Short mmCIF file of N, CA and C in Angstrom, two decimals:
data_model
loop_
_atom_site.label_atom_id
_atom_site.label_comp_id
_atom_site.label_asym_id
_atom_site.label_seq_id
_atom_site.Cartn_x
_atom_site.Cartn_y
_atom_site.Cartn_z
N UNK A 1 33.07 59.11 155.86
CA UNK A 1 32.44 59.47 155.31
C UNK A 1 31.45 60.83 156.00
N UNK A 2 31.67 61.77 155.65
CA UNK A 2 30.28 62.67 156.18
C UNK A 2 29.57 63.05 154.41
N UNK A 3 28.22 63.21 155.46
CA UNK A 3 27.58 64.18 154.91
C UNK A 3 27.55 65.20 154.37
N UNK A 4 27.00 65.97 153.33
CA UNK A 4 26.95 67.33 152.29
C UNK A 4 25.80 68.11 153.02
N UNK A 5 25.85 69.05 153.19
CA UNK A 5 24.28 69.46 153.62
C UNK A 5 23.71 69.83 152.58
N UNK A 6 22.85 69.76 151.63
CA UNK A 6 22.52 70.53 150.33
C UNK A 6 23.31 69.15 149.33
N UNK A 7 22.25 70.01 148.06
CA UNK A 7 22.77 69.04 146.79
C UNK A 7 24.06 68.85 146.25
N UNK A 8 24.71 68.46 145.88
CA UNK A 8 26.03 69.05 144.91
C UNK A 8 25.36 68.61 143.65
N UNK A 9 26.21 69.43 142.17
CA UNK A 9 25.81 68.89 140.97
C UNK A 9 26.00 67.30 140.66
N UNK A 10 24.92 66.82 139.29
CA UNK A 10 24.91 66.30 138.80
C UNK A 10 25.38 66.10 137.63
N UNK A 11 25.92 65.35 136.96
CA UNK A 11 26.90 65.18 135.41
C UNK A 11 25.76 64.21 134.51
N UNK A 12 25.06 64.74 133.53
CA UNK A 12 24.49 64.04 132.45
C UNK A 12 24.93 63.97 131.12
N UNK A 13 25.33 63.02 130.22
CA UNK A 13 25.82 63.52 128.78
C UNK A 13 24.77 63.55 127.28
N UNK A 14 23.30 63.94 128.22
CA UNK A 14 22.08 63.77 127.90
C UNK A 14 21.63 65.22 127.99
N UNK A 15 21.88 66.21 127.02
CA UNK A 15 21.77 68.25 127.16
C UNK A 15 20.21 68.18 127.22
N UNK A 16 19.18 67.58 126.62
CA UNK A 16 17.62 67.12 126.94
C UNK A 16 17.51 66.99 128.05
N UNK A 17 18.10 66.68 128.75
CA UNK A 17 17.39 66.58 130.29
C UNK A 17 17.03 67.91 131.01
N UNK A 18 16.17 67.69 131.88
CA UNK A 18 15.94 69.28 133.39
C UNK A 18 16.25 68.46 134.45
N UNK A 19 16.61 69.07 135.17
CA UNK A 19 16.86 69.07 136.62
C UNK A 19 15.82 68.16 137.17
N UNK A 20 15.57 67.39 138.08
CA UNK A 20 14.79 66.10 138.28
C UNK A 20 14.22 67.15 139.82
N UNK A 21 14.86 67.66 140.53
CA UNK A 21 14.83 69.17 141.70
C UNK A 21 15.11 70.05 141.42
N UNK A 22 14.40 71.03 141.99
CA UNK A 22 14.71 72.76 141.60
C UNK A 22 16.02 73.41 142.14
N UNK A 23 16.57 72.54 143.21
CA UNK A 23 17.88 72.98 143.74
C UNK A 23 18.89 72.08 143.31
N UNK A 24 18.51 71.23 142.15
CA UNK A 24 19.73 70.40 141.73
C UNK A 24 20.59 71.03 140.37
N UNK A 25 21.84 71.20 140.17
CA UNK A 25 21.93 71.95 139.37
C UNK A 25 22.88 70.15 138.01
N UNK A 26 22.46 70.40 136.94
CA UNK A 26 22.57 69.23 135.74
C UNK A 26 24.06 70.21 135.75
N UNK A 27 25.15 69.19 135.22
CA UNK A 27 26.55 69.58 134.14
C UNK A 27 26.50 68.83 133.07
N UNK A 28 26.77 69.54 132.40
CA UNK A 28 26.93 68.65 130.64
C UNK A 28 28.13 68.71 130.28
N UNK A 29 28.36 67.57 129.14
CA UNK A 29 29.97 68.08 128.72
C UNK A 29 31.09 67.61 129.99
N UNK A 30 32.78 67.26 129.36
CA UNK A 30 33.38 67.43 130.49
C UNK A 30 34.12 68.44 131.25
N UNK A 31 33.80 69.75 130.14
CA UNK A 31 34.49 71.17 131.15
C UNK A 31 34.13 71.42 131.61
N UNK A 32 32.45 71.76 131.89
CA UNK A 32 31.59 72.02 132.63
C UNK A 32 32.34 70.94 134.37
N UNK A 33 32.01 69.18 133.98
CA UNK A 33 31.56 68.63 135.13
C UNK A 33 33.15 68.62 135.83
N UNK A 34 34.41 69.18 135.10
CA UNK A 34 35.63 68.59 135.32
C UNK A 34 35.86 69.95 136.18
N UNK A 35 35.17 71.37 135.73
CA UNK A 35 35.36 72.58 136.70
C UNK A 35 34.73 72.53 137.98
N UNK A 36 33.40 71.96 137.55
CA UNK A 36 33.11 71.94 138.95
C UNK A 36 33.30 70.77 139.49
N UNK A 37 34.16 69.73 139.51
CA UNK A 37 34.80 68.57 140.30
C UNK A 37 35.93 69.55 140.99
N UNK A 38 36.59 70.43 140.45
CA UNK A 38 37.34 71.18 141.37
C UNK A 38 37.54 71.71 142.71
N UNK A 39 36.05 71.85 142.97
CA UNK A 39 35.41 72.46 144.14
C UNK A 39 35.58 71.61 145.33
N UNK A 40 35.36 70.33 144.75
CA UNK A 40 35.23 69.10 145.75
C UNK A 40 36.23 67.94 146.04
N UNK A 41 37.17 68.15 145.43
CA UNK A 41 38.32 67.54 145.18
C UNK A 41 39.19 66.99 146.90
N UNK A 42 39.34 68.32 147.77
CA UNK A 42 39.53 67.05 148.83
C UNK A 42 38.50 67.29 149.98
N UNK A 43 37.53 67.02 149.04
CA UNK A 43 35.97 66.40 150.24
C UNK A 43 35.39 65.08 150.35
N UNK A 44 36.19 64.71 149.78
CA UNK A 44 36.19 63.14 149.84
C UNK A 44 35.06 62.85 149.44
N UNK A 45 34.13 62.90 148.40
CA UNK A 45 32.11 62.86 147.63
C UNK A 45 32.41 61.26 147.63
N UNK A 46 31.29 60.57 147.84
CA UNK A 46 31.03 59.68 147.75
C UNK A 46 30.19 59.94 146.02
N UNK A 47 30.33 58.67 145.20
CA UNK A 47 29.30 58.55 144.78
C UNK A 47 28.42 57.32 144.08
N UNK A 48 27.35 56.88 143.28
CA UNK A 48 27.61 55.72 142.82
C UNK A 48 26.20 56.34 140.96
N UNK A 49 27.07 55.43 140.14
CA UNK A 49 26.79 55.71 138.71
C UNK A 49 25.39 55.16 138.47
N UNK A 50 23.77 55.69 138.45
CA UNK A 50 22.82 55.09 138.40
C UNK A 50 22.35 54.54 137.27
N UNK A 51 22.51 54.68 135.97
CA UNK A 51 22.14 54.65 134.65
C UNK A 51 22.28 53.32 134.05
N UNK A 52 21.36 53.37 133.57
CA UNK A 52 21.03 51.99 133.01
C UNK A 52 21.65 51.58 131.40
N UNK A 53 22.01 50.96 130.96
CA UNK A 53 22.80 50.69 129.78
C UNK A 53 23.37 49.51 129.56
N UNK A 54 22.68 49.26 128.52
CA UNK A 54 22.78 47.23 128.31
C UNK A 54 24.16 46.75 128.41
N UNK A 55 24.88 47.86 127.27
CA UNK A 55 26.52 47.15 127.46
C UNK A 55 27.21 47.29 128.75
N UNK A 56 26.45 48.50 129.58
CA UNK A 56 27.65 48.53 131.02
C UNK A 56 29.03 49.59 130.97
N UNK A 57 29.44 49.55 129.47
CA UNK A 57 29.81 50.44 128.97
C UNK A 57 30.27 51.88 129.67
N UNK A 58 29.33 52.23 129.53
CA UNK A 58 28.99 53.79 130.21
C UNK A 58 28.93 53.85 131.24
N UNK A 59 29.00 52.83 131.64
CA UNK A 59 28.94 53.03 133.92
C UNK A 59 29.73 52.62 134.16
N UNK A 60 30.90 52.20 133.17
CA UNK A 60 32.44 51.76 133.99
C UNK A 60 33.04 53.21 133.27
N UNK A 61 33.21 54.18 132.29
CA UNK A 61 33.79 54.97 131.42
C UNK A 61 33.20 55.78 132.84
N UNK A 62 32.19 56.03 133.17
CA UNK A 62 31.72 57.10 133.52
C UNK A 62 31.66 57.15 135.17
N UNK A 63 32.46 55.78 135.91
CA UNK A 63 32.94 55.57 137.14
C UNK A 63 34.68 56.06 136.63
N UNK A 64 35.33 55.19 135.79
CA UNK A 64 36.66 55.64 136.26
C UNK A 64 36.80 57.14 135.83
N UNK A 65 36.14 57.72 135.35
CA UNK A 65 36.03 59.38 135.37
C UNK A 65 36.33 59.82 137.01
N UNK A 66 34.62 59.32 137.12
CA UNK A 66 34.37 60.02 138.51
C UNK A 66 35.46 59.75 139.60
N UNK A 67 36.54 58.23 139.91
CA UNK A 67 37.73 57.89 140.53
C UNK A 67 38.79 58.98 140.17
N UNK A 68 39.12 59.21 139.11
CA UNK A 68 39.96 60.08 138.35
C UNK A 68 40.27 61.11 139.18
N UNK A 69 39.26 61.55 139.02
CA UNK A 69 38.59 62.88 139.57
C UNK A 69 38.77 63.12 141.47
N UNK A 70 39.08 61.92 141.92
CA UNK A 70 39.35 62.34 143.43
C UNK A 70 38.63 61.77 144.12
N UNK A 71 37.22 61.53 143.56
CA UNK A 71 35.61 61.08 143.98
C UNK A 71 35.39 59.43 144.60
N UNK A 72 34.83 59.05 145.67
CA UNK A 72 34.74 57.83 146.34
C UNK A 72 33.56 56.72 145.66
N UNK A 73 34.35 55.52 145.14
CA UNK A 73 32.90 54.53 144.21
C UNK A 73 32.74 54.47 145.71
N UNK A 74 30.88 54.77 146.04
CA UNK A 74 30.18 53.98 146.96
C UNK A 74 29.56 52.47 146.81
N UNK A 75 28.64 51.71 147.52
CA UNK A 75 27.45 50.47 146.98
C UNK A 75 26.66 51.42 147.58
N UNK A 76 25.47 50.39 147.66
CA UNK A 76 24.19 50.79 147.75
C UNK A 76 23.85 49.13 147.98
N UNK A 77 23.67 49.03 149.54
CA UNK A 77 23.22 47.67 149.82
C UNK A 77 21.71 47.46 151.03
N UNK A 78 20.75 47.68 150.78
CA UNK A 78 19.85 47.68 150.98
C UNK A 78 19.43 47.02 151.95
N UNK A 79 19.09 47.07 152.99
CA UNK A 79 18.19 45.67 154.46
C UNK A 79 17.96 43.96 153.50
N UNK A 80 17.31 44.62 152.94
CA UNK A 80 15.74 43.71 152.57
C UNK A 80 17.34 42.85 151.82
N UNK A 81 18.03 43.16 150.69
CA UNK A 81 18.38 42.27 149.50
C UNK A 81 19.04 41.08 150.10
N UNK A 82 19.00 39.57 149.54
CA UNK A 82 19.19 38.60 149.88
C UNK A 82 20.39 38.18 149.00
N UNK A 83 21.56 38.12 150.12
CA UNK A 83 22.95 38.05 149.67
C UNK A 83 23.50 36.75 149.56
N UNK A 84 23.87 35.75 148.31
CA UNK A 84 24.70 34.45 148.87
C UNK A 84 25.85 34.89 149.28
N UNK A 85 26.02 33.72 150.24
CA UNK A 85 27.69 33.15 150.85
C UNK A 85 28.82 33.65 149.87
N UNK A 86 28.47 33.38 149.23
CA UNK A 86 29.48 33.14 147.87
C UNK A 86 29.82 34.83 147.17
N UNK A 87 28.76 35.72 147.17
CA UNK A 87 28.96 36.46 146.08
C UNK A 87 30.21 37.40 146.51
N UNK A 88 30.89 37.88 145.67
CA UNK A 88 32.05 39.11 145.58
C UNK A 88 31.77 40.51 145.36
N UNK A 89 31.81 41.41 146.68
CA UNK A 89 31.70 42.90 146.49
C UNK A 89 32.49 43.44 145.44
N UNK A 90 32.40 44.38 144.66
CA UNK A 90 32.93 45.58 143.93
C UNK A 90 32.52 46.52 144.36
N UNK A 91 33.62 47.53 143.45
CA UNK A 91 33.26 49.32 143.82
C UNK A 91 32.26 49.62 142.60
N UNK A 92 31.39 50.28 143.75
CA UNK A 92 29.92 50.75 142.79
C UNK A 92 28.89 49.92 142.83
N UNK A 93 28.92 48.88 143.44
CA UNK A 93 27.99 47.96 143.97
C UNK A 93 26.59 48.40 143.96
N UNK A 94 25.44 48.32 143.11
CA UNK A 94 24.03 48.44 143.41
C UNK A 94 23.45 46.58 143.36
N UNK A 95 22.73 46.53 144.78
CA UNK A 95 21.36 45.99 145.07
C UNK A 95 20.55 46.65 145.23
N UNK A 96 18.94 45.68 144.58
CA UNK A 96 18.00 46.25 144.99
C UNK A 96 17.04 45.23 146.33
N UNK A 97 15.99 46.18 146.94
CA UNK A 97 15.92 45.42 147.96
C UNK A 97 14.97 44.55 147.46
N UNK A 98 15.00 43.52 148.36
CA UNK A 98 13.73 42.59 148.40
C UNK A 98 14.00 41.79 146.81
N UNK A 99 15.25 41.93 146.47
CA UNK A 99 15.55 40.75 145.38
C UNK A 99 17.09 39.90 146.10
N UNK A 100 16.90 38.42 144.86
CA UNK A 100 17.52 37.46 145.63
C UNK A 100 19.10 37.69 144.46
N UNK A 101 20.40 37.54 145.03
CA UNK A 101 21.28 37.80 144.54
C UNK A 101 22.78 37.02 144.63
N UNK A 102 22.82 36.30 143.74
CA UNK A 102 24.38 35.53 143.85
C UNK A 102 24.01 34.11 144.56
N UNK A 103 22.40 33.86 144.64
CA UNK A 103 22.14 32.57 145.36
C UNK A 103 21.95 31.04 144.90
N UNK A 104 21.78 30.39 144.34
CA UNK A 104 21.99 29.15 144.11
C UNK A 104 21.10 27.55 144.95
N UNK A 105 20.60 26.89 144.55
CA UNK A 105 19.77 25.91 145.55
C UNK A 105 20.98 25.37 145.79
#
C-alpha cells in the first residue's frame, strides 16, 4: 500500500460536525460518499473506522460499506501494545498503546 500526499475526504453521518482540520473535507450522506469514492476506487486506499459506538453495529455497517466500495481494511497495532499469544487478529482491528489485550494469567 502506498501513502497518499495530502488528506482525502472523511465521511460522517452527523451533519452537525465541522472538519477537525482546515484541509479536510467532510462528506455527509451516502450520495456524497459514493460520488467521492469513485475518484479513489482503483487506488487501494486503506481505511479504519474510528468511532465509538456501544453496540458496534455502526462500526460494522460502515466497515462493510467501505469494503464494498473497494477500500482496504487496515489494522492499527501500536508498538507498545501487549498482545496475548492466542489472540486472533481480524479486519479493522484497533489496539491502544500500552494496553493489555487477550492476556490471561
